[in-house]
Tab-separated table of C-alpha atoms in Angstrom:
chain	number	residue	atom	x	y	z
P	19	UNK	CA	92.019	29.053	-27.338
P	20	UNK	CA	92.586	31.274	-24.378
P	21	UNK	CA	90.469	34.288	-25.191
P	22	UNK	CA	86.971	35.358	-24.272
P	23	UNK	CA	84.451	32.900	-26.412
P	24	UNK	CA	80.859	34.542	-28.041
P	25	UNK	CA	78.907	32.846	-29.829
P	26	UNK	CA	76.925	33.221	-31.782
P	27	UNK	CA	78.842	35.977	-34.227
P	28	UNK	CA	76.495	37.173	-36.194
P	29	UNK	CA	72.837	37.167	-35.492
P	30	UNK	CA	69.698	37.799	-37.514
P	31	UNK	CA	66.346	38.019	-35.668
P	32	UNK	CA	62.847	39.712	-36.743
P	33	UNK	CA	61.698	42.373	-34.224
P	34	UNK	CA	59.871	40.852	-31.260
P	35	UNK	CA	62.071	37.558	-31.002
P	36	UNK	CA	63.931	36.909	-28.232
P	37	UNK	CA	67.912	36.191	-28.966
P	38	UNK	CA	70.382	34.452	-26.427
P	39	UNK	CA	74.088	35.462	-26.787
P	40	UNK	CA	76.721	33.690	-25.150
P	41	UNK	CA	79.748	34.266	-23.111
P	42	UNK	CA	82.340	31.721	-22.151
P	43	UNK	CA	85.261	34.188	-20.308
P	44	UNK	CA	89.024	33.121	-19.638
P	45	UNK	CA	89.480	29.938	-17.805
P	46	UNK	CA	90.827	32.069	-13.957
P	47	UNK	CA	88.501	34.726	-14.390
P	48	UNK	CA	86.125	35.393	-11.395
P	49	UNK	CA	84.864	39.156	-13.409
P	50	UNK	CA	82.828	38.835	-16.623
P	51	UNK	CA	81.143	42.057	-18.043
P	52	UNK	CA	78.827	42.624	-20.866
P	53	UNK	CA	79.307	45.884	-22.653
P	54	UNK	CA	77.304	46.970	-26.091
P	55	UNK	CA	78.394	48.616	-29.001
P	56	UNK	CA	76.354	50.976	-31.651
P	57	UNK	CA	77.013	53.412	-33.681
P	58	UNK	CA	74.516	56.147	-32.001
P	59	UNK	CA	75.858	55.496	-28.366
P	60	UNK	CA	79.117	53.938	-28.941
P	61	UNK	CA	80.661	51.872	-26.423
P	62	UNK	CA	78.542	51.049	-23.077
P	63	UNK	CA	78.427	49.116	-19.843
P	64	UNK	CA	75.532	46.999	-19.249
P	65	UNK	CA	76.232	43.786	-16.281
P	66	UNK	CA	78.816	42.775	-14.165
P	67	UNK	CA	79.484	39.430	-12.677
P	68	UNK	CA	81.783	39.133	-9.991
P	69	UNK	CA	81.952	35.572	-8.350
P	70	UNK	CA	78.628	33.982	-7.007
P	71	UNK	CA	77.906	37.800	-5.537
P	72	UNK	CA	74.709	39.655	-6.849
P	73	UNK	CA	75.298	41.087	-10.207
P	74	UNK	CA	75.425	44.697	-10.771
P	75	UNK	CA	72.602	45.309	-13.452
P	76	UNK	CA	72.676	49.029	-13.666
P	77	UNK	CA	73.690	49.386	-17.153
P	78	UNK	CA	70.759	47.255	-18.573
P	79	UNK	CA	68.701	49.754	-20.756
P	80	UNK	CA	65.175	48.235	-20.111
P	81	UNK	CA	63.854	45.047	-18.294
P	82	UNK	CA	63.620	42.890	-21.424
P	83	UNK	CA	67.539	42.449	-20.886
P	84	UNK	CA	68.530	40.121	-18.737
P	85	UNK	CA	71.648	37.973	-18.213
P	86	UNK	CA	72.705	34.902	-16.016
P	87	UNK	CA	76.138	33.515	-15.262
P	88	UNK	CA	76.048	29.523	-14.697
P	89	UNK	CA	78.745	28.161	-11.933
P	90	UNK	CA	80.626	31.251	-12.205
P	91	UNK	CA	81.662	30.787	-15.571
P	92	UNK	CA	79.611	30.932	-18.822
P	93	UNK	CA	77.215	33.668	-18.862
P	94	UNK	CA	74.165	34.048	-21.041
P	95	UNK	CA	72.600	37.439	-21.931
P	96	UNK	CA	68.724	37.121	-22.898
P	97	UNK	CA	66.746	39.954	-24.822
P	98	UNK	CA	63.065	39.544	-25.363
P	99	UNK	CA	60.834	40.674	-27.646
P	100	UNK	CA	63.740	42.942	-29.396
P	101	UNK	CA	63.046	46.334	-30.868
P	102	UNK	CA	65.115	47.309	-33.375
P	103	UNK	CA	67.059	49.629	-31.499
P	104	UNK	CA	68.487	46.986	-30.102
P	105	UNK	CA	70.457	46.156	-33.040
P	106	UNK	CA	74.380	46.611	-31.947
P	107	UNK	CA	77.493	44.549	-31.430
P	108	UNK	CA	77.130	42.610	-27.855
P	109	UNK	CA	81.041	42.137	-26.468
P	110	UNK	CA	81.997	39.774	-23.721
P	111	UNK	CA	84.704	40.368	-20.986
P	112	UNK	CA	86.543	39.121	-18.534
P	113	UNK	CA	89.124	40.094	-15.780
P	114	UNK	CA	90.995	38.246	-13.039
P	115	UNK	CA	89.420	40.445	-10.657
P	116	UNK	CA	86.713	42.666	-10.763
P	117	UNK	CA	86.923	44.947	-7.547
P	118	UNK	CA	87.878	48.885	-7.924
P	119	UNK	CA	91.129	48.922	-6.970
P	120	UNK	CA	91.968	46.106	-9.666
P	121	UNK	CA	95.097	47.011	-11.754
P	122	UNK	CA	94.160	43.917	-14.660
P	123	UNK	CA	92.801	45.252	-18.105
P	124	UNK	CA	89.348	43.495	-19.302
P	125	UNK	CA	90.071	41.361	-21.803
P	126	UNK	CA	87.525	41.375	-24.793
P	127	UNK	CA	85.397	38.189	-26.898
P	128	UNK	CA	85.177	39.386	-30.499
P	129	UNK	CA	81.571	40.093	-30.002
P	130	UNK	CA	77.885	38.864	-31.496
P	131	UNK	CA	77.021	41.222	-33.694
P	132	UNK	CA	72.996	41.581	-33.699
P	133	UNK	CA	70.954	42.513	-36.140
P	134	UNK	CA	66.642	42.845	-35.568
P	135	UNK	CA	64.773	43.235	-38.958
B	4	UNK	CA	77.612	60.883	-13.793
B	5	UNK	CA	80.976	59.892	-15.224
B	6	UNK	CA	81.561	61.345	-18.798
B	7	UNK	CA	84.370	60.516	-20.904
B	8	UNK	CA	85.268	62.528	-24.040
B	9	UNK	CA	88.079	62.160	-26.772
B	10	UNK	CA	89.710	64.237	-29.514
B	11	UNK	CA	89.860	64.475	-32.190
B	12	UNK	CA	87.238	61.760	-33.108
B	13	UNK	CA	88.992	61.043	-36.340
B	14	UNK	CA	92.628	61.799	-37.444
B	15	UNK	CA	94.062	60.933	-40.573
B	16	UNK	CA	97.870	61.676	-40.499
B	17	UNK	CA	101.065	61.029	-43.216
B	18	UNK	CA	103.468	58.290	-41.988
B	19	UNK	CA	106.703	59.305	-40.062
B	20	UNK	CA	104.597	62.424	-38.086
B	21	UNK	CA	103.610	62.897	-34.383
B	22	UNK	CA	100.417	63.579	-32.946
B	23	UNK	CA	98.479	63.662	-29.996
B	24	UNK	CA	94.963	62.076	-28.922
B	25	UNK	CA	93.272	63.385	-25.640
B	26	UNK	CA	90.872	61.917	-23.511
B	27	UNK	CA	89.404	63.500	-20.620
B	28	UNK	CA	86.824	62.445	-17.851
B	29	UNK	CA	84.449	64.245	-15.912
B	30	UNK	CA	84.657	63.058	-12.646
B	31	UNK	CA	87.845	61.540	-9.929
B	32	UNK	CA	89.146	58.482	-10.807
B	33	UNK	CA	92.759	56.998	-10.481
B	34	UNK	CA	93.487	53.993	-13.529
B	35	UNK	CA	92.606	54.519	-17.015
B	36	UNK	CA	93.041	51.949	-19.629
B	37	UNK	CA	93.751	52.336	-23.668
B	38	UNK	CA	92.227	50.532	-26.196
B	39	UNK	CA	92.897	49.402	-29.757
B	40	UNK	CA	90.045	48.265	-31.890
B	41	UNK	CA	90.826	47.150	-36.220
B	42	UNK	CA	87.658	47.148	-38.450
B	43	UNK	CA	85.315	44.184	-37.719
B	44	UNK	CA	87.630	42.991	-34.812
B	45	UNK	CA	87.206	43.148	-30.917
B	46	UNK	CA	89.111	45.513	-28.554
B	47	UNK	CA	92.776	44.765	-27.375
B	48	UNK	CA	94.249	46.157	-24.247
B	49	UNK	CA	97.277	48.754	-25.097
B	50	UNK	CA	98.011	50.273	-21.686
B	51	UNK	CA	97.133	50.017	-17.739
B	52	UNK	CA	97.665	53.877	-16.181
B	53	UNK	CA	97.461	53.106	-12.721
B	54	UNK	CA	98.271	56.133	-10.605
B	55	UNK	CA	98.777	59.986	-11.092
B	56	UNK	CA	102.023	60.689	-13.306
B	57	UNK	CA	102.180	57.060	-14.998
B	58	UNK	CA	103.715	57.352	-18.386
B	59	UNK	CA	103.839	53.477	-20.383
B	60	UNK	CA	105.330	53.063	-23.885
B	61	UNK	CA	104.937	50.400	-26.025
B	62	UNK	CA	106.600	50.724	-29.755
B	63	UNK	CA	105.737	53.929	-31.048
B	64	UNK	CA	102.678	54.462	-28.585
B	65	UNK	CA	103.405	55.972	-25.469
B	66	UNK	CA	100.382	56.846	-22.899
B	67	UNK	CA	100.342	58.819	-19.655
B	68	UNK	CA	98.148	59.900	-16.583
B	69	UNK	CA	97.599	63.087	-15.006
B	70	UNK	CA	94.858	62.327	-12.716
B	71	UNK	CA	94.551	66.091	-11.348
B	72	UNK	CA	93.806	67.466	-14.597
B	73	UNK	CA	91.679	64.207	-15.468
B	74	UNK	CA	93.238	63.728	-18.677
B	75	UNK	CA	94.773	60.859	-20.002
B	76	UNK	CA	96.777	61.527	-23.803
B	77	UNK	CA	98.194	59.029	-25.622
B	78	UNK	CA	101.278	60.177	-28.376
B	79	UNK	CA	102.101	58.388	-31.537
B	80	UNK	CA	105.927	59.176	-32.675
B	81	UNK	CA	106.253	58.756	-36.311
B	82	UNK	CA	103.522	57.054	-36.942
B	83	UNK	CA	103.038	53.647	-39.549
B	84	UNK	CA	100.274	52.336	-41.635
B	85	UNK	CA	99.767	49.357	-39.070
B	86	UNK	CA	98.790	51.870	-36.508
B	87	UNK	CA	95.650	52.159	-38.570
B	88	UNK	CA	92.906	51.763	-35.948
B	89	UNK	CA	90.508	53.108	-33.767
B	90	UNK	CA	91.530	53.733	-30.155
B	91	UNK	CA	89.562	54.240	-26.848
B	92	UNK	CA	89.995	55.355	-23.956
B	93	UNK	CA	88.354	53.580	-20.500
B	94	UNK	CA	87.401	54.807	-17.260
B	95	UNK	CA	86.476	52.634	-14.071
B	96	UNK	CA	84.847	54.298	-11.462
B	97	UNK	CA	86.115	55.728	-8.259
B	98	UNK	CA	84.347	53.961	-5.584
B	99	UNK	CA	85.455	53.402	-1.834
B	100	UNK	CA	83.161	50.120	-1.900
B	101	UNK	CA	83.876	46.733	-3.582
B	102	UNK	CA	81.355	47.996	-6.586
B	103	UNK	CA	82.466	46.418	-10.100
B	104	UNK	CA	85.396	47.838	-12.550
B	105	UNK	CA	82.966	48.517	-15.481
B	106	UNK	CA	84.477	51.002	-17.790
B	107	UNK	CA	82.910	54.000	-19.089
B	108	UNK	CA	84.297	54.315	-23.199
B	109	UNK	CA	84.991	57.647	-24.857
B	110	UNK	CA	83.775	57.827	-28.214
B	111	UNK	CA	86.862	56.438	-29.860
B	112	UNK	CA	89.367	58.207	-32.563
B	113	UNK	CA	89.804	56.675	-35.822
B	114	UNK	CA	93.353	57.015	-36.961
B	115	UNK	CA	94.149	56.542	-40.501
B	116	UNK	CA	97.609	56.650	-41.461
B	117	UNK	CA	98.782	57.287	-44.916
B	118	UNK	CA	101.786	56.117	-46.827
């Protein structure tokens, strides 16, 4: 398999839990980004990894999100004590590059789709 | 803040017609990107615009850039049931810096195409 790699898909937690997801990206690619999807706010940005530079966290809606990338390859996004707002589909991707004037597409994991009782 | 809007947000259209789906963005940037999502499934890359003017085609899809006007539209010509989707557009920011190529989504159109 070449693609992006979540796991788990599906996810069932009770409200206050914390949930890891996974993220292993394409084997080449230095840019992995974490994105969320719901139904209220649609499709949005929430880390980038570029390399072993700083990640850019700005898209992270509170500090009980948090995310990691080990070796510059799998990454692991950790919410804690979720609310159930946090319910959404959590999607994985990667890019051979990650800088501005980049001309790849982001390639896209088939997501973990969360769901907090 | 970089907004990113589309229309219509859902289109249901006979097979064999034409139509149009707009996406425009609030704010300069020069690459936009085109995505396809099917029910239940993750988002695959349709087109790269990477400059003022770009036009790509692929199949019955064809996509193109006007970076002045900030609007990216993207044309189906006689359109099929397996065009059945919903489609995004993507905008990167416009930075001078080496900040990240995160996308900001528009809300998506859901096509539905009918026999």
């Amino acid at each position: 398999g070449a693609g992006v790699s979540q796991s788990p898909s599906n996810k069932v937690t009770e409200k206050g839990k914390d949930v890891e997801l996974r993220c292993d990206p394409i084997s080449g690619h230095t840019a992995l980004y974490w994105y969320r999807q719901s139904l209220g706010q649609g499709l949005e940005f929430l880390i980038y990894f570029q390399g072993n530079s700083a990640p850019d966290k700005s898209g992270l809606p509170s500090d009980r999100f948090s995310a990691e990338r080990t070796g510059g390859s799998v990454s692991t996004l950790t919410i804690q004590r979720t609310q159930q707002e946090d319910s959404a589909v959590y999607l994985c991707a990667s890019s051979l590059r990650g800088t501005t004037k980049s001309n790849q597409p982001q390639h896209f994991g088939d997501g973990t789709r969360l769901s907090i009782l | 803040e970089l907004k990113v809007e589309q229309n219509p947000l859902f289109l249901s259209m006979q097979e064999g017609k034409n139509y149009t789906i707009y996406c425009n963005y609030s704010t300069t940037s020069d690459r936009l990107y085109w995505y396809r999502q099917d029910p239940g499934k993750s988002l695959e890359s349709l087109f790269v615009l990477l400059s003022n003017g770009a036009v790509k085609q692929e199949g019955r899809l064809m996509a193109s850039l006007d970076t002045k006007a900030r609007l990216s539209t993207l044309h189906i010509t006689a359109a099929v049931h397996d065009l059945s989707a919903t489609y995004f557009c993507a905008v990167p920011p416009f930075f001078y810096n080496n900040a990240g190529n995160m996308l900001t989504f528009g809300g998506g159109t859901r096509l539905m195409v009918k026999p």
